[in-house]
CSV table of C-alpha atoms and ligand atoms in Angstrom, one decimal:
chain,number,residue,atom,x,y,z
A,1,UNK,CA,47.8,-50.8,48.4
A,2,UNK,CA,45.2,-53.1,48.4
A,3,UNK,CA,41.9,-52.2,48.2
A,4,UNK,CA,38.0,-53.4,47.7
A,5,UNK,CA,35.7,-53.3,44.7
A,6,UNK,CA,32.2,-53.6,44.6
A,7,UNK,CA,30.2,-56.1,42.8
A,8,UNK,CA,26.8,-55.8,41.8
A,9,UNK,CA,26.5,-53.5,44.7
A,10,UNK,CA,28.3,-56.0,47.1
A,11,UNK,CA,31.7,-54.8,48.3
A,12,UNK,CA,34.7,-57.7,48.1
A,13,UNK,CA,37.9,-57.4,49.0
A,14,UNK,CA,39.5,-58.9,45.8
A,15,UNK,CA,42.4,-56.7,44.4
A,16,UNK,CA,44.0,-54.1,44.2
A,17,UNK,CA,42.1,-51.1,42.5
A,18,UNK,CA,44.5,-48.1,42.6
A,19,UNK,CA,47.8,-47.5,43.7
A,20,UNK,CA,49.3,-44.3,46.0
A,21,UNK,CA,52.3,-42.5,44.2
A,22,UNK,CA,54.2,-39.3,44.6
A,23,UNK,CA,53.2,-37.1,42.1
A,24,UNK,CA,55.8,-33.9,41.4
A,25,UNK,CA,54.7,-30.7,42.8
A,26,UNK,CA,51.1,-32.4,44.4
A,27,UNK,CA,51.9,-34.8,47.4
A,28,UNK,CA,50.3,-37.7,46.4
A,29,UNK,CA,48.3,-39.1,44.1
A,30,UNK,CA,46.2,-42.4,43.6
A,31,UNK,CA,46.4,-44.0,39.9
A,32,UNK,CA,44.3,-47.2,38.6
A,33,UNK,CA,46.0,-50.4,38.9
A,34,UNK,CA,43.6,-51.8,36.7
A,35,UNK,CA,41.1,-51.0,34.1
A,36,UNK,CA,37.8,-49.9,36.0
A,37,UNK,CA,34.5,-49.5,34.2
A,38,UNK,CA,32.0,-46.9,35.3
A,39,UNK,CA,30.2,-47.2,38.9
A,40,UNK,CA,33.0,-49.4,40.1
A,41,UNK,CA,33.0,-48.9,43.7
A,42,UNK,CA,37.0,-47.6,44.0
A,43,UNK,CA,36.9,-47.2,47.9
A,44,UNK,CA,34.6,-47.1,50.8
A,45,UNK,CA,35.8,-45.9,54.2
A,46,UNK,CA,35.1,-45.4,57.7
A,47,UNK,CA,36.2,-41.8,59.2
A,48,UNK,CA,39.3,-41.5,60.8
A,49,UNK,CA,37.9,-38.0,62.4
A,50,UNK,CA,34.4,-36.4,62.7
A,51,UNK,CA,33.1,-33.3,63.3
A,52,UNK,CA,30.0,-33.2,64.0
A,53,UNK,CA,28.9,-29.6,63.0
A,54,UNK,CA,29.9,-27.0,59.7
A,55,UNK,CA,31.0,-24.3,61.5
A,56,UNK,CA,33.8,-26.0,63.4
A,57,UNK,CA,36.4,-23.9,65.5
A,58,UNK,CA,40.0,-25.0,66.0
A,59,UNK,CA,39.1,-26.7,69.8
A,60,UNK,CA,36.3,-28.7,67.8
A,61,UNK,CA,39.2,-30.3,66.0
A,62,UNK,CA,41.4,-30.9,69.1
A,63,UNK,CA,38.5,-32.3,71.0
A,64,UNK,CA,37.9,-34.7,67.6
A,65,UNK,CA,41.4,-35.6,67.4
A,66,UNK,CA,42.4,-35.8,71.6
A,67,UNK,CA,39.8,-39.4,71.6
A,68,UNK,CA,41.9,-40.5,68.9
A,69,UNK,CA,44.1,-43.9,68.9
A,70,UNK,CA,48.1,-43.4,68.6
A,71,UNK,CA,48.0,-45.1,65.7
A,72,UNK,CA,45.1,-42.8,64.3
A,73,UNK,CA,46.3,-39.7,65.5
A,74,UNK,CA,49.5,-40.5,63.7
A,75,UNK,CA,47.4,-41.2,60.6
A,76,UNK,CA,45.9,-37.8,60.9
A,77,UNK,CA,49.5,-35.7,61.5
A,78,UNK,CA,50.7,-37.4,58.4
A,79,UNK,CA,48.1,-36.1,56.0
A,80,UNK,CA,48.4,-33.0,53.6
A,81,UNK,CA,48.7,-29.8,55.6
A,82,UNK,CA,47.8,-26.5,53.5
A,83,UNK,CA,49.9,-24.0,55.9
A,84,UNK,CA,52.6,-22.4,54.8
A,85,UNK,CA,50.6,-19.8,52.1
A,86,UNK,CA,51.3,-16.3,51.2
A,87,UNK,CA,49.2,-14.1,53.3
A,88,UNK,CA,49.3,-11.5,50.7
A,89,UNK,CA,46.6,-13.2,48.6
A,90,UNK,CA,44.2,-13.6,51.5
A,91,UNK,CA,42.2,-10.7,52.9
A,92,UNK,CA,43.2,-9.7,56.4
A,93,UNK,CA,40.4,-8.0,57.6
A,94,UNK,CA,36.9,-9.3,58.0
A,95,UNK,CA,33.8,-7.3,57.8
A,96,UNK,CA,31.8,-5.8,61.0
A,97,UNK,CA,28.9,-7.3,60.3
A,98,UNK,CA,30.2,-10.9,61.0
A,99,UNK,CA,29.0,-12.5,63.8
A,100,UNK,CA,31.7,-13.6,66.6
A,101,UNK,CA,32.0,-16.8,65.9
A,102,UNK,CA,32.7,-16.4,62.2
A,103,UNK,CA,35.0,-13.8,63.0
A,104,UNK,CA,36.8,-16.1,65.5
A,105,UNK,CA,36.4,-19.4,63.0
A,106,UNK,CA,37.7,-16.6,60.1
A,107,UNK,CA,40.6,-16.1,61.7
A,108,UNK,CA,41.4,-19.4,63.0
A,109,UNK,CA,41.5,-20.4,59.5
A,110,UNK,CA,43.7,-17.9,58.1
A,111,UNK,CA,46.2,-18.3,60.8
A,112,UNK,CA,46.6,-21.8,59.8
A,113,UNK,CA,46.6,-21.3,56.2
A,114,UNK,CA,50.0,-18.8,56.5
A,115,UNK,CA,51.7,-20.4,59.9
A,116,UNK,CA,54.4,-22.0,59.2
A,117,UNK,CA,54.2,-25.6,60.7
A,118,UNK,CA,51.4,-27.8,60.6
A,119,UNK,CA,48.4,-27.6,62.8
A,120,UNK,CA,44.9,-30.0,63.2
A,121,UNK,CA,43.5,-27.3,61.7
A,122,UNK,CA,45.9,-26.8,58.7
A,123,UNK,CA,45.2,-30.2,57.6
A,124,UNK,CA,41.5,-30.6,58.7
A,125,UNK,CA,40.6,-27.8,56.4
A,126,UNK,CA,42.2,-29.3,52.9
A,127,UNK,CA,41.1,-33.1,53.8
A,128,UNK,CA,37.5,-32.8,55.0
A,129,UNK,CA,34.4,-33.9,53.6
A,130,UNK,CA,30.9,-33.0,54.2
A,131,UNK,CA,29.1,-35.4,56.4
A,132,UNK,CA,25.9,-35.4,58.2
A,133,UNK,CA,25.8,-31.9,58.2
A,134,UNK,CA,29.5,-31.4,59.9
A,135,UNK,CA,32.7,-32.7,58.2
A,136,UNK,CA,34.8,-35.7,58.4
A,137,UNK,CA,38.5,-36.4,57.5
A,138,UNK,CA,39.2,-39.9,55.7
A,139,UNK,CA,42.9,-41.9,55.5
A,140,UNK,CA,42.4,-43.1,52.5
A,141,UNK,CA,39.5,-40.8,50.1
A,142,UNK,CA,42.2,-37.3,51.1
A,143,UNK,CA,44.8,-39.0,49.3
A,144,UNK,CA,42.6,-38.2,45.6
A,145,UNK,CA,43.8,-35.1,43.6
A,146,UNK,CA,41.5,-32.6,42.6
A,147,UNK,CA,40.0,-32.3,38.8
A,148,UNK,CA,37.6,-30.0,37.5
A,149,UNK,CA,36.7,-32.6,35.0
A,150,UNK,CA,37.2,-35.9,37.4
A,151,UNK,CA,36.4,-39.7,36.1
A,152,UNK,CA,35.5,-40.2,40.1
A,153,UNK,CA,32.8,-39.1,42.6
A,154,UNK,CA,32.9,-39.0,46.3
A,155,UNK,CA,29.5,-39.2,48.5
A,156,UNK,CA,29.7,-40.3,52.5
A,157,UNK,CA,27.3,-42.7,52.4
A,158,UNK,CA,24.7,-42.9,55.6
A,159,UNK,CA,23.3,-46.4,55.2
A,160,UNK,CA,26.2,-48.1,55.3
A,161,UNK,CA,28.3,-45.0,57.6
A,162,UNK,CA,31.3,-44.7,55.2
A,163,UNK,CA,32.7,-42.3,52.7
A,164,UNK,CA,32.5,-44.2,48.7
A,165,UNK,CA,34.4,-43.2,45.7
A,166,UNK,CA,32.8,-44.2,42.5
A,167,UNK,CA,34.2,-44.3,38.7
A,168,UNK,CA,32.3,-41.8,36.5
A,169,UNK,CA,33.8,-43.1,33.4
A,170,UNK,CA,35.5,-46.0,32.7
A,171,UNK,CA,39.0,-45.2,33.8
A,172,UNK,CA,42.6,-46.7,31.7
A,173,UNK,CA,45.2,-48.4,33.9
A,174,UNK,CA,47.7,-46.0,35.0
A,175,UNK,CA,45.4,-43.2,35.2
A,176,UNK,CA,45.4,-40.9,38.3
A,177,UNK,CA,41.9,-41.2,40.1
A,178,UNK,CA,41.1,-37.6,40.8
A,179,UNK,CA,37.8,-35.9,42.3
A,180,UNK,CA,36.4,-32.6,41.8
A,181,UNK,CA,36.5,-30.1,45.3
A,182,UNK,CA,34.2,-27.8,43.7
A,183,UNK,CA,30.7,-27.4,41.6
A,184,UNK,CA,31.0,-28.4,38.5
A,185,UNK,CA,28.5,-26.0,37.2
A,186,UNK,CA,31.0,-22.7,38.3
A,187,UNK,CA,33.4,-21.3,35.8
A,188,UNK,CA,37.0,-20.9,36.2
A,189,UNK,CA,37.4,-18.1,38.0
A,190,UNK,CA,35.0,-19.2,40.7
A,191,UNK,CA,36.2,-22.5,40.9
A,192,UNK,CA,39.8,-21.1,41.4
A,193,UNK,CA,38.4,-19.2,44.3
A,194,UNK,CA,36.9,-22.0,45.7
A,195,UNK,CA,40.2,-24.0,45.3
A,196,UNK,CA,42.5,-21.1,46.6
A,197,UNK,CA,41.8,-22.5,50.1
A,198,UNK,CA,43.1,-25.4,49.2
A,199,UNK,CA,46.5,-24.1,48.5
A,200,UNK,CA,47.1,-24.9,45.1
A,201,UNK,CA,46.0,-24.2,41.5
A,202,UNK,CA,44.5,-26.4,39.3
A,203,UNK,CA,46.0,-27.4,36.3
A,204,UNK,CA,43.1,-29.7,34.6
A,205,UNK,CA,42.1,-29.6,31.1
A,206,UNK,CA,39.1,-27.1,32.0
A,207,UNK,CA,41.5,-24.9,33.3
A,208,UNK,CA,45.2,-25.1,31.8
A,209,UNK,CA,43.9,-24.8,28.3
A,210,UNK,CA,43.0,-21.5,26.6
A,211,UNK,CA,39.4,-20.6,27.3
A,212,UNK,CA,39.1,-18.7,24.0
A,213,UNK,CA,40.0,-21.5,22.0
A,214,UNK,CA,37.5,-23.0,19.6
A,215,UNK,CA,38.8,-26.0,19.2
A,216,UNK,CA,40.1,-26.7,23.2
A,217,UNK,CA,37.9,-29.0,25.3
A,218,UNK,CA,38.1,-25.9,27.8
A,219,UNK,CA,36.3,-23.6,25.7
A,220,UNK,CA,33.3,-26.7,25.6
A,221,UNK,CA,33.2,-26.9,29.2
A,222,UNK,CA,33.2,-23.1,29.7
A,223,UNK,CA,30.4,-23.0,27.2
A,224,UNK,CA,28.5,-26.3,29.1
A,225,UNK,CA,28.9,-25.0,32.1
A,226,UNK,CA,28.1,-21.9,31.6
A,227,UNK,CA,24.5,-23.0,29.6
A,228,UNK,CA,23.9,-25.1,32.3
A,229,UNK,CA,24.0,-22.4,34.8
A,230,UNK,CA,21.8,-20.3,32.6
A,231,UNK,CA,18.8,-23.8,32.4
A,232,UNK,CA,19.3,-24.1,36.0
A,233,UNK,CA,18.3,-20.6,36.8
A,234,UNK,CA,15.4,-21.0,34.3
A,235,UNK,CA,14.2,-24.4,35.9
A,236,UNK,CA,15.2,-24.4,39.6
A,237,UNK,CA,12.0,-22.7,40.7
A,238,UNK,CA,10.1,-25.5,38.8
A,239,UNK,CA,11.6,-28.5,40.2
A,240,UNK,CA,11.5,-30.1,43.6
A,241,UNK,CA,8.2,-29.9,44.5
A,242,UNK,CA,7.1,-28.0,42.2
A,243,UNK,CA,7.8,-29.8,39.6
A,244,UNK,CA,4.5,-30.9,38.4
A,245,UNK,CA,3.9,-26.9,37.9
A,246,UNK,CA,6.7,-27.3,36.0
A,247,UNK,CA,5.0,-30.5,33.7
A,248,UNK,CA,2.6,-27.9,32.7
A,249,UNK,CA,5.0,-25.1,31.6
A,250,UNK,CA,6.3,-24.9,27.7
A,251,UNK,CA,9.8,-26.0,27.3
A,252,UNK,CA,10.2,-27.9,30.4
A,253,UNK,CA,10.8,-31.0,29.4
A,254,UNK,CA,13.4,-30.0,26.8
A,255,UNK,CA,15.0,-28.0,29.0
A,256,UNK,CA,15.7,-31.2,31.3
A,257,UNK,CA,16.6,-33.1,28.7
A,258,UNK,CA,19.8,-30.3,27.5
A,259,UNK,CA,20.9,-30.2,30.8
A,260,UNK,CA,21.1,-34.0,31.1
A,261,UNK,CA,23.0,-33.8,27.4
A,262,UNK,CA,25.3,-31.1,28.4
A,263,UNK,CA,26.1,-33.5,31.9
A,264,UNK,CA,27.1,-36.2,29.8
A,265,UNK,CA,29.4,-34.5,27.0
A,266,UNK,CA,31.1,-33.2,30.4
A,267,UNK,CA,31.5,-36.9,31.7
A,268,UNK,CA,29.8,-35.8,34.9
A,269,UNK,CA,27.8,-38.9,35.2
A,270,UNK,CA,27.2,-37.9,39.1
A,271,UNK,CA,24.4,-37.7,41.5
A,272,UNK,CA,23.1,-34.4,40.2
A,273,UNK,CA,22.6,-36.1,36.5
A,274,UNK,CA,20.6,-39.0,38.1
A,275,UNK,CA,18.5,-36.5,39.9
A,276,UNK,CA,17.7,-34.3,36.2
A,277,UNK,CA,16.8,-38.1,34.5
A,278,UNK,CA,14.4,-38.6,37.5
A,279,UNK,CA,13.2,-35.4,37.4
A,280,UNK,CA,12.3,-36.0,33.7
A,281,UNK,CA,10.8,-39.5,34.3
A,282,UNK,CA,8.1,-38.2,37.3
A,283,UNK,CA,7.2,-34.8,35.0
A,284,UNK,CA,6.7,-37.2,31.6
A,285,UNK,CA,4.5,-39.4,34.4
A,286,UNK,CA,2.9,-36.8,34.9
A,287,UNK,CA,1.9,-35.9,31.6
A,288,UNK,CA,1.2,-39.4,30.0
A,289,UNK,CA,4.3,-39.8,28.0
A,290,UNK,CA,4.9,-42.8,30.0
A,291,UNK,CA,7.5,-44.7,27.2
A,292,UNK,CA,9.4,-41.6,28.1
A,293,UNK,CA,9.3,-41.7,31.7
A,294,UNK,CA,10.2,-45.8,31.6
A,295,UNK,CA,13.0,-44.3,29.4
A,296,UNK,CA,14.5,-42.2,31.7
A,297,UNK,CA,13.8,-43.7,35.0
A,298,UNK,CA,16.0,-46.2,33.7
A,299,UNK,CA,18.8,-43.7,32.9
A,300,UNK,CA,18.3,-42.4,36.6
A,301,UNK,CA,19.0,-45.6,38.2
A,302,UNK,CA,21.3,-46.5,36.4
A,303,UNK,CA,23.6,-43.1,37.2
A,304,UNK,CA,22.6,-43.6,40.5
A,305,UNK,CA,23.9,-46.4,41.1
A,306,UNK,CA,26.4,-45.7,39.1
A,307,UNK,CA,27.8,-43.1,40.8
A,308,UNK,CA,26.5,-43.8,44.6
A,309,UNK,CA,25.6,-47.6,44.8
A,310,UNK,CA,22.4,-49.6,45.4
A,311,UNK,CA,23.2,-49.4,48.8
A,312,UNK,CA,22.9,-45.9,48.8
A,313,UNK,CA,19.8,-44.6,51.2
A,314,UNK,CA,18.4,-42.2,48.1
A,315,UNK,CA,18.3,-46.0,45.7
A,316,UNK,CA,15.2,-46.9,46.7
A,317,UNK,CA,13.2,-43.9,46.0
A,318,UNK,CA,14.6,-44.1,42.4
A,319,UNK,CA,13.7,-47.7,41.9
A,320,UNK,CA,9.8,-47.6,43.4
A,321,UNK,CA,9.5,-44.6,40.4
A,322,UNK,CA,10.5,-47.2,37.6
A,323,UNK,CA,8.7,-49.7,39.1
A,324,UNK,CA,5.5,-47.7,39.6
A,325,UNK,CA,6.1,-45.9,35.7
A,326,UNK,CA,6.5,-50.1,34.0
A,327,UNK,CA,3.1,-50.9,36.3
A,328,UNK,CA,1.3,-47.8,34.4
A,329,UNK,CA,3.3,-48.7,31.0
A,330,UNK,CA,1.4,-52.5,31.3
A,331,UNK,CA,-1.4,-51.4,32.6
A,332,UNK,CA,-1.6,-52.5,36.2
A,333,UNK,CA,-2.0,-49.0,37.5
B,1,ZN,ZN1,40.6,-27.3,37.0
């Protein structure tokens, strides 16, 4: 397959970056063809089907797929389906208190998950992405295999109206390309719920090796994630906008600055590590420590892009905060 890579935030069709194989047991799966550093732009892809709303019904999917081209439709069909699932580890009955149209969308969904053939539905659910508040189905980014420790990143990207895959880490030839489906931040047993729908279970590093293990990278990323769950709970109400409440509270800043750590020993150099490093640059701003906020508004950019591009709609906010931190760090402001 050939595809694109970016270049200094420009996207060239030059060579191939990955390859599509059969991998036993899990469809396919999409392996380096070449060695890519981190923030290589792997792919970046139009929709093949949108939805435009979250709480999608079966007919929302028919209506989607019915203005379809032959060609696209047959694109679509020969996707992943996740039908075909033992109905014995899904609940059957749904509460009273759901509204109709959950209970209707509910079912819908379980229906497709234990028919036995294929529906638009049975394949919608395990390929979509979230975009512009509904979902979207891409060709190319559903043929990545899930990781709870990925080296890749997906966003959909509004500027520029296309799904991107980015490389967290610098990735070996030969390796498989894999994304995570799930918060990084969850622990096994949630993220194997949040998988189960899905259809399969994950066998990643995180989750194949034994958990009680000292010496297994598992039992790290339990204990990261797990600390970073615990810091987000004791910071989330002082970030956003209140975060320069949060300049003026003890421990803050350190705070911050583990999480950030405890992002990077995971290798999840994604979106939500670029937002910590800015948070950290506009709090140290705020207090004065302003060779500390250069510092680290320079590590936010730099996952950003990283991770999303410079032609990513969220760049430029990240990039007027360094440049309005160096103006006070020379003294022009
Ligand atoms: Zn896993």
């Amino acid at each position: 397959m050939t595809s694109n890579m970016a270049t200094n935030g420009k996207f060239h069709p030059v060579q191939t970056v990955y390859v599509v194989r059969e991998v036993p047991g899990k469809g396919y799966g999409c392996f380096a063809a070449m060695s890519l550093k981190r923030g290589t732009r792997i792919l970046e892809e139009r929709p093949l089907l949108v939805v435009p709303k979250a709480d999608y019904l079966s007919h929302d999917i028919q209506e989607a797929f019915d203005k379809l081209l032959p060609a696209q439709k047959q694109a679509f069909l020969e996707l992943h389906s996740g039908h075909g699932q033992d109905p014995v580890r899904w609940p059957s009955r749904i509460h009273e208190s759901v509204s109709e149209h959950e209970r209707q969308r509910i079912k819908e969904q379980h229906e497709a998950r234990i028919g036995k053939e294929p529906s638009l539905i049975s394949i919608f659910q395990v390929n979509c992405m979230e975009k512009d508040g509904g979902a979207a189905v891409f060709q190319s980014a559903s043929r990545f295999n899930h990781s709870c420790n990925p080296n890749a990143c997906f966003t959909w990207n509004s500027a520029i109206g296309k799904e991107t895959i980015h490389a967290l880490r610098d990735i070996t030839l030969g390796e498989e390309i894999t994304l995570s489906y799930c918060d990084m931040t969850h622990d096994k047993q949630l993220r194997a719920w949040e998988l189960k729908h899905y259809g399969f279970v994950c066998d990643c590093r995180a989750c194949a090796e034994d958990e009680d293990n000292e010496t297994t990278f598992a039992y790290q990323s339990a204990m990261r994630r797990f600390r970073l769950q615990e810091l987000d709970r004791e910071t989330r109400h002082l970030r956003g906008r209140k975060l320069d409440e949060g300049a003026k509270t003890e421990g803050f800043v350190k705070k911050l600055l583990e999480m950030a750590a405890l992002h990077q020993q995971e290798g999840d150099w994604t979106a939500r590590l670029a937002n910590g490093f800015l948070d950290l640059a506009l709090v140290c701003e705020y207090n004065g420590d302003l060779k500390m906020a250069e510092l680290t508004a320079m590590k936010a950019l730099e996952v950003k892009k990283d991770c999303q591009g410079d032609d990513f709609p969220e760049f430029g906010k990240y990039e007027e905060v360094l440049k309005r931190i160096q103006r006070k760090v020379v003294g022009l402001a």
